[in-house]
CSV table of C-alpha atoms in Angstrom, one decimal:
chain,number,residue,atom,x,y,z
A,19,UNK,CA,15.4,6.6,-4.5
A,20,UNK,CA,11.9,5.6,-5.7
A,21,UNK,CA,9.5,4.0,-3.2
A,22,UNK,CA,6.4,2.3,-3.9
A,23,UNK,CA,3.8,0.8,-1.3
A,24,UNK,CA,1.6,-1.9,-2.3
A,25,UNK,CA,-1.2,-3.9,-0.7
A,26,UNK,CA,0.1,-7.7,0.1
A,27,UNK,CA,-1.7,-10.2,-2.5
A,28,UNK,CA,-1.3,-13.8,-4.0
A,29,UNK,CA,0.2,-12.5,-7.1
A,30,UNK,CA,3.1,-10.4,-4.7
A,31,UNK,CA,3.5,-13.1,-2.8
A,32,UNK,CA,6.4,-14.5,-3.5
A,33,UNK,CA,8.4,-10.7,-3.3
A,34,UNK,CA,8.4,-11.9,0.2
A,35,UNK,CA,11.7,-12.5,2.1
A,36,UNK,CA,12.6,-15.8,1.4
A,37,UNK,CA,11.9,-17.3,4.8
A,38,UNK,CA,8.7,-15.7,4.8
A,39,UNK,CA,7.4,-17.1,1.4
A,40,UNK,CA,6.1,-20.8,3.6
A,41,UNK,CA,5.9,-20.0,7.0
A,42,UNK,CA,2.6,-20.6,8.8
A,43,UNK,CA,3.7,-19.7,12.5
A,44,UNK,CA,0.7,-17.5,12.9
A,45,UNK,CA,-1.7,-18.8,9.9
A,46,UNK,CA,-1.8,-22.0,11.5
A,47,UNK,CA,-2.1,-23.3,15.2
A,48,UNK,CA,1.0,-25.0,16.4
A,49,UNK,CA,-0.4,-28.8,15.7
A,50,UNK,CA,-1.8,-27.9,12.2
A,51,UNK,CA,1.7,-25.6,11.5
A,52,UNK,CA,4.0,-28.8,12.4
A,53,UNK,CA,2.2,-31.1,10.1
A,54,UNK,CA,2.3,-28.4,7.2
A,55,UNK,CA,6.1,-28.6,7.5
A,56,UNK,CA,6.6,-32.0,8.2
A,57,UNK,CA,4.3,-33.2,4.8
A,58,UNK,CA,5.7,-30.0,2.5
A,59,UNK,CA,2.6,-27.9,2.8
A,60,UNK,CA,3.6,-24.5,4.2
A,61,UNK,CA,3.5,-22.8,1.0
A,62,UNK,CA,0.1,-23.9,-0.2
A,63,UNK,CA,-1.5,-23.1,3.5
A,64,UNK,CA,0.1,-19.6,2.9
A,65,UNK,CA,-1.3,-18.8,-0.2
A,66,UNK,CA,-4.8,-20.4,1.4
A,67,UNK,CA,-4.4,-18.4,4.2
A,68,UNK,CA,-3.5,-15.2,2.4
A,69,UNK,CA,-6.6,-15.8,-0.5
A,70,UNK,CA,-9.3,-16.5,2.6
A,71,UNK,CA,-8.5,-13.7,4.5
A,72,UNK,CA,-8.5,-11.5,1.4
A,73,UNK,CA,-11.8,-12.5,0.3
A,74,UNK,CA,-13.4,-12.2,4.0
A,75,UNK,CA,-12.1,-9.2,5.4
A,76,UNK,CA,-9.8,-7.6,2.8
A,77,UNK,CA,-5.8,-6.3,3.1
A,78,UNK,CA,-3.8,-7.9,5.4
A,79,UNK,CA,-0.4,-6.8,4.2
A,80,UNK,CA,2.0,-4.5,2.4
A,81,UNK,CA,4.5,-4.4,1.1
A,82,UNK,CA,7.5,-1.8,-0.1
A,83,UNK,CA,9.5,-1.5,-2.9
A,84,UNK,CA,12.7,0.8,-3.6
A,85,UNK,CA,13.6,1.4,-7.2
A,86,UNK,CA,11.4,-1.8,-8.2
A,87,UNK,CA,12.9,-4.2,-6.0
A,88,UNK,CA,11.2,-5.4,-2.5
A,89,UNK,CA,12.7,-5.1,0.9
A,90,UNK,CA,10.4,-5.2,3.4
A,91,UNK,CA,6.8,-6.4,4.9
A,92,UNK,CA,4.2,-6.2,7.2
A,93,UNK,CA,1.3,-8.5,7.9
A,94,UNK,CA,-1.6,-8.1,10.0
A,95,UNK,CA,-5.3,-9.5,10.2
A,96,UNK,CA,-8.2,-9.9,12.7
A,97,UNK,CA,-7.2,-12.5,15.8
A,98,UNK,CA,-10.3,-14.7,14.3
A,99,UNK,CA,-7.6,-15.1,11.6
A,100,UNK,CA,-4.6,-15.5,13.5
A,101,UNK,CA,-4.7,-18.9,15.1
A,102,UNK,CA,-1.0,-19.2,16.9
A,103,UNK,CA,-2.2,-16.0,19.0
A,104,UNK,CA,-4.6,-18.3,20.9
A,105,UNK,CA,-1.3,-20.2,21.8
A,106,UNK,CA,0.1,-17.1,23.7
A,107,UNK,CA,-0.3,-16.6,27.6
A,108,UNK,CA,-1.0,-13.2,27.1
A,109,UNK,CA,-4.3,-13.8,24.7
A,110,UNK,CA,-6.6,-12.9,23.8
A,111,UNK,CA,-6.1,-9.7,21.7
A,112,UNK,CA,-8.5,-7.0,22.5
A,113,UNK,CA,-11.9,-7.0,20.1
A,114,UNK,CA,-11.3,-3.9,18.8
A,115,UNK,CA,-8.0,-4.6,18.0
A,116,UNK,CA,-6.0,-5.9,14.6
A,117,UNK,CA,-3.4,-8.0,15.6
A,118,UNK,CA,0.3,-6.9,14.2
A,119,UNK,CA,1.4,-10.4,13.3
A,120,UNK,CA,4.9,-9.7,12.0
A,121,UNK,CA,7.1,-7.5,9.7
A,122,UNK,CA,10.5,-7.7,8.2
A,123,UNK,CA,12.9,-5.1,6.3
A,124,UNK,CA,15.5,-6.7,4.2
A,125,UNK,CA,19.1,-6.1,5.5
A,126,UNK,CA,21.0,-3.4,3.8
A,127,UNK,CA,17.6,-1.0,3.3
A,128,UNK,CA,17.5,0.0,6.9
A,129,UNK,CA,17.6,3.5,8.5
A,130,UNK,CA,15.3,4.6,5.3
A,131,UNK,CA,12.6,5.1,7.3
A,132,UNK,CA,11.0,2.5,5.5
A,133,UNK,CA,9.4,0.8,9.1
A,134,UNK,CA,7.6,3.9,9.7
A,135,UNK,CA,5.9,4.3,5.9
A,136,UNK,CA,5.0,0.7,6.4
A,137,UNK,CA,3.4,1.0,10.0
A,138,UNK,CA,2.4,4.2,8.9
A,139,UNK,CA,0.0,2.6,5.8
A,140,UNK,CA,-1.1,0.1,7.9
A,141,UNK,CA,-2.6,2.4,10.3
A,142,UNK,CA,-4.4,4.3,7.7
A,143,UNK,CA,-5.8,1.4,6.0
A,144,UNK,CA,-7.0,0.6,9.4
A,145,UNK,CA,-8.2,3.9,10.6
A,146,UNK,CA,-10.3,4.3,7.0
A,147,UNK,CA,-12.0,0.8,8.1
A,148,UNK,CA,-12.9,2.2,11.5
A,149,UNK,CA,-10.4,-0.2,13.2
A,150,UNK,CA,-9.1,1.7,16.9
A,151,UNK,CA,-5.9,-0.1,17.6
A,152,UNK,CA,-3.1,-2.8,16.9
A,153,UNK,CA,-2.2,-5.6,19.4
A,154,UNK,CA,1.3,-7.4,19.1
A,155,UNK,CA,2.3,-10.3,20.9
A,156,UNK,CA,6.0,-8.9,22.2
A,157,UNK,CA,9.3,-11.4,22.6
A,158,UNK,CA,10.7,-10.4,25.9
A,159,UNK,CA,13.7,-12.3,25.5
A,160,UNK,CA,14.4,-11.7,21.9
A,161,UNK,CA,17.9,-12.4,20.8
A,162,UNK,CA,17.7,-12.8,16.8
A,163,UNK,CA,14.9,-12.2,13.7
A,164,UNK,CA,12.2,-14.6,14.3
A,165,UNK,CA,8.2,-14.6,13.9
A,166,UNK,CA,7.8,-12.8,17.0
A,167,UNK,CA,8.5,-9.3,17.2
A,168,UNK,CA,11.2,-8.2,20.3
A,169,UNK,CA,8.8,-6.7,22.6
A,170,UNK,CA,11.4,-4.0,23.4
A,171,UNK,CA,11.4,-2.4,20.3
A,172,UNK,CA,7.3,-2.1,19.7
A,173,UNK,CA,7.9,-0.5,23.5
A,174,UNK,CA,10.5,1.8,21.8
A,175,UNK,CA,8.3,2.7,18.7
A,176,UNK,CA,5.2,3.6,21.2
A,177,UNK,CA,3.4,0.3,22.0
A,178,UNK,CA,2.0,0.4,25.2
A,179,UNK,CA,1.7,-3.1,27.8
A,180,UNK,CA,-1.7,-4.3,27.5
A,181,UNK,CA,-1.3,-7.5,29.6
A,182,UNK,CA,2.2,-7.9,31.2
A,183,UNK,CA,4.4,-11.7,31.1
A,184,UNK,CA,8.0,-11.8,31.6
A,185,UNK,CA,7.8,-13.5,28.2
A,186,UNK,CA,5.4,-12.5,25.6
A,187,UNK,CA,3.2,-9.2,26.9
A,188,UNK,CA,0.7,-8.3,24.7
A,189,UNK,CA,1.4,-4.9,23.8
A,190,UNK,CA,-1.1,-2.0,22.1
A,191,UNK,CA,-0.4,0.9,20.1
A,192,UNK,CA,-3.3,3.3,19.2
A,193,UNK,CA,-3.8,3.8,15.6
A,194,UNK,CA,-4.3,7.8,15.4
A,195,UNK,CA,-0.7,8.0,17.7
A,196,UNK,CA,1.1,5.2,14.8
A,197,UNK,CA,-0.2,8.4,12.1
A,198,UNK,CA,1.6,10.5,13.6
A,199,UNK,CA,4.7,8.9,14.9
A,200,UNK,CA,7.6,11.4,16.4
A,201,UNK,CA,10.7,11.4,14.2
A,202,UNK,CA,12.9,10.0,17.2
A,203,UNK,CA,10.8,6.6,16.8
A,204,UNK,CA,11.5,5.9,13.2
A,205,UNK,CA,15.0,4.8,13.5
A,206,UNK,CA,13.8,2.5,16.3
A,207,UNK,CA,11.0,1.0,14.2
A,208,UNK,CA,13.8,0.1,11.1
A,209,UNK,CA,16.3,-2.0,13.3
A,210,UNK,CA,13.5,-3.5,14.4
A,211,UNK,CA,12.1,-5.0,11.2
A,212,UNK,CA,15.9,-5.3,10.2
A,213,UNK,CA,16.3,-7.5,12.4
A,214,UNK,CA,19.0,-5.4,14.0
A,215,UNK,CA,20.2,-5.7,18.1
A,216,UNK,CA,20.4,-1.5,19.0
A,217,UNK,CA,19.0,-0.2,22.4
A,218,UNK,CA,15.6,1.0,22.5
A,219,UNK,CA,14.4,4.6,22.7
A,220,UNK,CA,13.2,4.2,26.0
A,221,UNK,CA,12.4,1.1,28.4
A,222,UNK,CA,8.5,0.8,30.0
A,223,UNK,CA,8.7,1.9,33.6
């Protein structure tokens, strides 16, 4: 099985899962990210989104390939980038933080260990540009795939609760521990960018 990991750009966009291609839930706050969809501009606010952050702070993204074809994602970027965090009870993210802003593997390429070489290159692109942790706003009550990552899981995978809510805690996960992630969390991490309802390692006391 051949693997390649490549940095997120305009001209990958579209390798995408399909219901990632146009959505703006974090790119745009929730007023702007209404209008978007309601007048058909989703996908040209992506790309816009995707080019401006590029050009101002640099990689926000990768994404993986197995034996050329693409099956999973992950996106992350300042919270000066990330409007919809601002929407969150559990804002801000911490300055010297990246926020996690989401991250999907394509069902069927689960159990690979594909989540941990994703989170795993994100954290050394990170680390090499002297960034000290990533923040994720967690879904409490996560029942299915959606925008928001199931806060259970980024418990499961090592994220620890920066600011508690019955809802959407803010979770934090410190870069030099994602590098080295235990074999035992890697399983956890790929259901949980597949999308897929398994119990988590372990539950925060």
């Amino acid at each position: 099985m051949g693997r390649q990991l490549v940095p997120l750009t305009l001209d990958n966009l579209a390798d995408l899962p399909s219901s990632c291609q146009a959505c703006v839930f974090w790119e745009l706050d929730p007023v702007s990210g209404r209008d978007a969809e309601r007048t058909g501009r989703s996908e040209s606010e992506k790309k816009s989104w995707i080019s401006t952050v590029l050009e101002e702070w640099g990689s926000c993204g990768r994404l993986v390939y197995v034996d050329g074809r693409p099956v999973g994602y992950v996106l992350y970027a300042p919270p000066a980038y990330v409007p919809r965090g601002s929407a969150f009870p559990t804002s801000p993210v911490s300055p010297d933080a990246v926020q996690l802003i989401t991250a999907r593997i394509v069902p069927g390429s689960q159990h690979q260990g594909l989540g941990r070489v994703l989170v795993q290159s994100m954290a050394k692109d990170l680390l090499g540009r002297g960034i000290r942790a990533i923040e994720a706003f967690g879904d409490a009550r996560w029942e299915q795939p959606r925008c928001v990552l199931p806060a259970e899981y980024l418990w499961a995978v090592g994220f620890e609760t920066a600011r508690p809510h019955p809802a959407f805690p803010r979770l934090r996960l410190e870069l030099r521990r994602a590098v080295s992630w235990r074999a035992d969390m890697e399983l956890a991490l790929d259901r949980l960018l597949a999308g897929a309802k398994a119990r988590p390692a372990f539950h925060p006391s």
